[in-house]
JSON list of C-alpha atoms in Angstrom, two decimals:
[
{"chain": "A", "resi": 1, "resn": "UNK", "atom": "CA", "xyz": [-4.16, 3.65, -21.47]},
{"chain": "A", "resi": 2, "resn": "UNK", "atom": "CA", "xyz": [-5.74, 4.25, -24.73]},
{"chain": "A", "resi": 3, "resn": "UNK", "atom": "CA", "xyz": [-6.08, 7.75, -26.26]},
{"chain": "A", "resi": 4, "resn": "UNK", "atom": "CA", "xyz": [-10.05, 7.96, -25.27]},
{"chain": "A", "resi": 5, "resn": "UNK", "atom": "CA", "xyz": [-9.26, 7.23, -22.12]},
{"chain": "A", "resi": 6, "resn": "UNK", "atom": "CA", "xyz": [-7.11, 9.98, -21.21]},
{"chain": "A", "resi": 7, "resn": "UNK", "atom": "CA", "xyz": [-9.71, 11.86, -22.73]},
{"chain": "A", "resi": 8, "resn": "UNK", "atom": "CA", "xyz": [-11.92, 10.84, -20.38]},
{"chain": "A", "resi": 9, "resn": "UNK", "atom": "CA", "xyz": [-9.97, 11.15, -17.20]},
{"chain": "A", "resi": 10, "resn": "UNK", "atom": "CA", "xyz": [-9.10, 14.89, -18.85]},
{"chain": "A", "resi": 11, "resn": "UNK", "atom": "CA", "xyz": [-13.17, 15.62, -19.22]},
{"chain": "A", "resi": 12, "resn": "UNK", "atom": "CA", "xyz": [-13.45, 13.98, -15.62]},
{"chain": "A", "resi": 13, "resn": "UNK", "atom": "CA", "xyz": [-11.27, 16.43, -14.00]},
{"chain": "A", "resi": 14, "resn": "UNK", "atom": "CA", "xyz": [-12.47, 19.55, -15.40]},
{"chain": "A", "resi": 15, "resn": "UNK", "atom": "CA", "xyz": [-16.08, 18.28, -13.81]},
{"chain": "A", "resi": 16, "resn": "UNK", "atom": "CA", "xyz": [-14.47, 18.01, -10.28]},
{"chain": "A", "resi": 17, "resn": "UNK", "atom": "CA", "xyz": [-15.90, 15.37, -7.79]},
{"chain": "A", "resi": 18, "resn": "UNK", "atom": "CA", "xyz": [-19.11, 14.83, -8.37]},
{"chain": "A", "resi": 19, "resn": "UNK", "atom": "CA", "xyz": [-20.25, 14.34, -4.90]},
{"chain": "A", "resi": 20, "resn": "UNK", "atom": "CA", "xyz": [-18.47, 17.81, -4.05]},
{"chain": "A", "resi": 21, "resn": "UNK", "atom": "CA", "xyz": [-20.60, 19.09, -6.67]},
{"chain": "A", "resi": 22, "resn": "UNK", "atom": "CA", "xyz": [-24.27, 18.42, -4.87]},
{"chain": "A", "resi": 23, "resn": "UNK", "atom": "CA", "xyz": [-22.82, 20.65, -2.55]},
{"chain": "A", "resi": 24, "resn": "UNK", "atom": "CA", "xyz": [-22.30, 23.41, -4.79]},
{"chain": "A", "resi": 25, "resn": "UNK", "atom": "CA", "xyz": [-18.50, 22.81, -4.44]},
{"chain": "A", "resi": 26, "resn": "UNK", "atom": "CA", "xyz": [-15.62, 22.37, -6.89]},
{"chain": "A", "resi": 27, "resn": "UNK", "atom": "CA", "xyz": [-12.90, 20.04, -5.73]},
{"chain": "A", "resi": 28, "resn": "UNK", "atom": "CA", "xyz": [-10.13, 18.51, -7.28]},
{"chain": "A", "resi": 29, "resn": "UNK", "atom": "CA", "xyz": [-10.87, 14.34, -8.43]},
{"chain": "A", "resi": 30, "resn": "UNK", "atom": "CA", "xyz": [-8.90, 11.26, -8.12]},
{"chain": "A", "resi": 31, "resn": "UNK", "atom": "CA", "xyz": [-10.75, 9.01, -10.97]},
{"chain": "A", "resi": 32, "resn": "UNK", "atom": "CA", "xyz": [-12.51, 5.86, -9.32]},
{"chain": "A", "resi": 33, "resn": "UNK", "atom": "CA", "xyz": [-13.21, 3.17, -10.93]},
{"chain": "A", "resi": 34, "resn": "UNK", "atom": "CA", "xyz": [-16.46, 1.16, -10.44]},
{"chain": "A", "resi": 35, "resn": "UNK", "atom": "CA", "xyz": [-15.99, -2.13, -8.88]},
{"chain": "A", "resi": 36, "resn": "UNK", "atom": "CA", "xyz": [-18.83, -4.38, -10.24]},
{"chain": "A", "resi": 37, "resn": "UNK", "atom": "CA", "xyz": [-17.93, -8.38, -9.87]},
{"chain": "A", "resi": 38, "resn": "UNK", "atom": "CA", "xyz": [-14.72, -7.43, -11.14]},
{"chain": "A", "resi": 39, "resn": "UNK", "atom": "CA", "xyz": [-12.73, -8.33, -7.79]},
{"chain": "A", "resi": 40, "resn": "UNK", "atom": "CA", "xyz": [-9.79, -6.56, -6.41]},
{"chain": "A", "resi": 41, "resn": "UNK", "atom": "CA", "xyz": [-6.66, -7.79, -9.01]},
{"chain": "A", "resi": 42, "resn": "UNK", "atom": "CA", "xyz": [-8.69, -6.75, -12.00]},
{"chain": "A", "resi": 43, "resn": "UNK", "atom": "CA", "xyz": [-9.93, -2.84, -12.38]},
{"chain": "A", "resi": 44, "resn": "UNK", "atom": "CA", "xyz": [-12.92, -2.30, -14.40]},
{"chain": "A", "resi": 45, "resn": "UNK", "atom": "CA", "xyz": [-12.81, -0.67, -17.73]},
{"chain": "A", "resi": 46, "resn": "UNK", "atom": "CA", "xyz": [-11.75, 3.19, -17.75]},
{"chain": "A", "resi": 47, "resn": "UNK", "atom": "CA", "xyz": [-15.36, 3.99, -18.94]},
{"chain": "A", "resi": 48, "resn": "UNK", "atom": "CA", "xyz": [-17.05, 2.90, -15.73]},
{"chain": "A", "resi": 49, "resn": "UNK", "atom": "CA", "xyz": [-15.30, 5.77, -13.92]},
{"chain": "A", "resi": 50, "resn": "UNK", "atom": "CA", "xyz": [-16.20, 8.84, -11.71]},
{"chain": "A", "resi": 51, "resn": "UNK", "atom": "CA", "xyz": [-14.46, 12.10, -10.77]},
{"chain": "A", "resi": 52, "resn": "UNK", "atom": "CA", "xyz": [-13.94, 12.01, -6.30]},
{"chain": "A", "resi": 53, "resn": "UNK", "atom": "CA", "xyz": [-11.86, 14.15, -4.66]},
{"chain": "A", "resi": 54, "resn": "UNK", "atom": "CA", "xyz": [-9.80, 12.50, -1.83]},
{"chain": "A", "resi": 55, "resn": "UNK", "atom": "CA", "xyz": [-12.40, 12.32, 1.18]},
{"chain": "A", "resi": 56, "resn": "UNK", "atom": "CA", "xyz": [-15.10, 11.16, -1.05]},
{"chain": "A", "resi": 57, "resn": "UNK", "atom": "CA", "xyz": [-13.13, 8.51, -2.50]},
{"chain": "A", "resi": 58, "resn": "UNK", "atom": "CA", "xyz": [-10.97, 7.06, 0.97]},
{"chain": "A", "resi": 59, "resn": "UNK", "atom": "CA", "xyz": [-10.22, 9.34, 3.34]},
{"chain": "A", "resi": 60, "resn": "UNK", "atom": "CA", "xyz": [-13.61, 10.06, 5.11]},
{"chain": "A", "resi": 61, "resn": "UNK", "atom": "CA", "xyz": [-16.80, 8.40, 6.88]},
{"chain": "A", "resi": 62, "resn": "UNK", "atom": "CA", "xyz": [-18.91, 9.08, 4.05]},
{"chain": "A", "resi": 63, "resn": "UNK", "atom": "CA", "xyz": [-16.33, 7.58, 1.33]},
{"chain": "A", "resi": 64, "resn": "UNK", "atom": "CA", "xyz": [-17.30, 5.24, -0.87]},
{"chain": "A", "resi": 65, "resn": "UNK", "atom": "CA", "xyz": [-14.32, 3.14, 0.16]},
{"chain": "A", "resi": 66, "resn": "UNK", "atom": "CA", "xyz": [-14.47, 3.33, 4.08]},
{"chain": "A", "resi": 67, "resn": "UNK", "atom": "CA", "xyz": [-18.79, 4.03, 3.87]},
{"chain": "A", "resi": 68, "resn": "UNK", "atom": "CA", "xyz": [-20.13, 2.81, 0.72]},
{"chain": "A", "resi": 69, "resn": "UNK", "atom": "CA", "xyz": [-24.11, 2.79, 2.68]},
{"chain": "A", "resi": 70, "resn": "UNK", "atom": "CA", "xyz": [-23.38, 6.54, 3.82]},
{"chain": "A", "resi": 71, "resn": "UNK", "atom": "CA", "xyz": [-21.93, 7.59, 0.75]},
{"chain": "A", "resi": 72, "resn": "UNK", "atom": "CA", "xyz": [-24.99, 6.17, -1.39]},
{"chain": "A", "resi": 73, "resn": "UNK", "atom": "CA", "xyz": [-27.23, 7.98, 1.21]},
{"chain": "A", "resi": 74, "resn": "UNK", "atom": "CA", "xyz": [-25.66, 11.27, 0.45]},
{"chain": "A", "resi": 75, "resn": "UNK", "atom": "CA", "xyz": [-24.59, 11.35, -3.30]},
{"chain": "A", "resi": 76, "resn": "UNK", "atom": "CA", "xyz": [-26.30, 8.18, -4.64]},
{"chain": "A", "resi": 77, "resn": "UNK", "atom": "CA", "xyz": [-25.05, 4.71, -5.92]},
{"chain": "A", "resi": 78, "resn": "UNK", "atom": "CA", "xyz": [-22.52, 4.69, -8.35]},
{"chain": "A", "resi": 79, "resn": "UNK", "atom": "CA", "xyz": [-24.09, 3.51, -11.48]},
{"chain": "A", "resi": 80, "resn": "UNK", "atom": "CA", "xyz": [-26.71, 6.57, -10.33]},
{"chain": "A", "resi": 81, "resn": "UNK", "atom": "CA", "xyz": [-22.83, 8.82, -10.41]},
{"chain": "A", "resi": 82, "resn": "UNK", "atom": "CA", "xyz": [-21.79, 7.58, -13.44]},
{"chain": "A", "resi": 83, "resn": "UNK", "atom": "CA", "xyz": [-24.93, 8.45, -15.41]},
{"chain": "A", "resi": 84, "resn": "UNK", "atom": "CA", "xyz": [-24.44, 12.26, -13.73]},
{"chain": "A", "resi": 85, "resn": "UNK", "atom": "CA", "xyz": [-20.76, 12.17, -14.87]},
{"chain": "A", "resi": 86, "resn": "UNK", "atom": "CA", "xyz": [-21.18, 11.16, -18.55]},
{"chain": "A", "resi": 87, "resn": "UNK", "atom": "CA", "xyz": [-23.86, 13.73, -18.62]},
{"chain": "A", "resi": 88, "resn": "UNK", "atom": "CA", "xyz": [-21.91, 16.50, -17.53]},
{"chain": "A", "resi": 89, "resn": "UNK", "atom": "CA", "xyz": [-19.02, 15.32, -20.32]},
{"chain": "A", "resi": 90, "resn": "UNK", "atom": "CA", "xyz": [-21.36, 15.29, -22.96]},
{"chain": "A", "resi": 91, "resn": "UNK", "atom": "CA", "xyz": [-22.13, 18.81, -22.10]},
{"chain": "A", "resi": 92, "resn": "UNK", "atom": "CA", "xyz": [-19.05, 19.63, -21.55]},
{"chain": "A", "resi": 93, "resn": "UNK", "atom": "CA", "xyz": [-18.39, 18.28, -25.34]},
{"chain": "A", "resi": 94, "resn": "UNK", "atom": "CA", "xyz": [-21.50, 20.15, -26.70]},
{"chain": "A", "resi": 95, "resn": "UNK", "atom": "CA", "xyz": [-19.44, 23.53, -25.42]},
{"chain": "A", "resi": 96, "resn": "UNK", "atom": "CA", "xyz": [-16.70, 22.56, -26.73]},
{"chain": "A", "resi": 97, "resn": "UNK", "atom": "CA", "xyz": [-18.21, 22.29, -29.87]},
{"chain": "A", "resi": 98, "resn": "UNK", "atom": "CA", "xyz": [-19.84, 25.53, -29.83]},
{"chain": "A", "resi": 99, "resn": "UNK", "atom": "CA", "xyz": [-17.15, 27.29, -28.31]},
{"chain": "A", "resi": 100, "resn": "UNK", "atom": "CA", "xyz": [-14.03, 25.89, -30.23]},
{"chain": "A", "resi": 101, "resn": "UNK", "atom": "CA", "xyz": [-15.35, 26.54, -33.58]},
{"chain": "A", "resi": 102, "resn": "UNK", "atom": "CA", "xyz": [-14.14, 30.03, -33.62]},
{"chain": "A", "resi": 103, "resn": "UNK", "atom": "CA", "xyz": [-10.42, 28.56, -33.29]},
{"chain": "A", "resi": 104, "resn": "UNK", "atom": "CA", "xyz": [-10.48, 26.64, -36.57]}
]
């Protein structure tokens, strides 16, 4: 995993899942990656990622493993996720900015 990457993952967890989050919630992630004619032996690139906690991710009837129509009904398709997510880390960036310059 490259450098950015990590990066990534790090920003994705500090956002929590982002279905929890249309709930108001804050709950830990798992990253998932975003299957898209990729297959099953080969995982997508680390950019095309989103933050779910457990039940959104497998463990539940409105997972986007187990219940990818219910899950889409509830929190939206994926690509729709993704956009949210890399919103919420360039905000999370423009804070970081603002807020870490006092530390220099």
């Amino acid at each position: 995993m490259k450098k950015q990457d990590k990066k990534r993952f790090d920003k994705l967890k500090r956002i929590g899942c982002i279905a929890c989050s249309k709930k108001g919630l804050f709950s830990e992630p798992i990253i998932h990656h975003i299957r898209k004619h990729t297959g099953l032996g080969l995982r997508p690139p680390h950019d095309q990622t989103i933050p779910l906690c457990p039940q959104h991710h497998n463990m539940s009837n409105e997972s986007v493993h187990l219940n990818k129509t219910k899950f889409e009904e509830l929190f939206g398709t994926e690509l729709q996720l993704l956009d949210e997510a890399n919103q919420k880390i360039k905000q999370l960036e423009k804070e970081s900015i603002f807020y870490d310059k006092g530390n220099e």
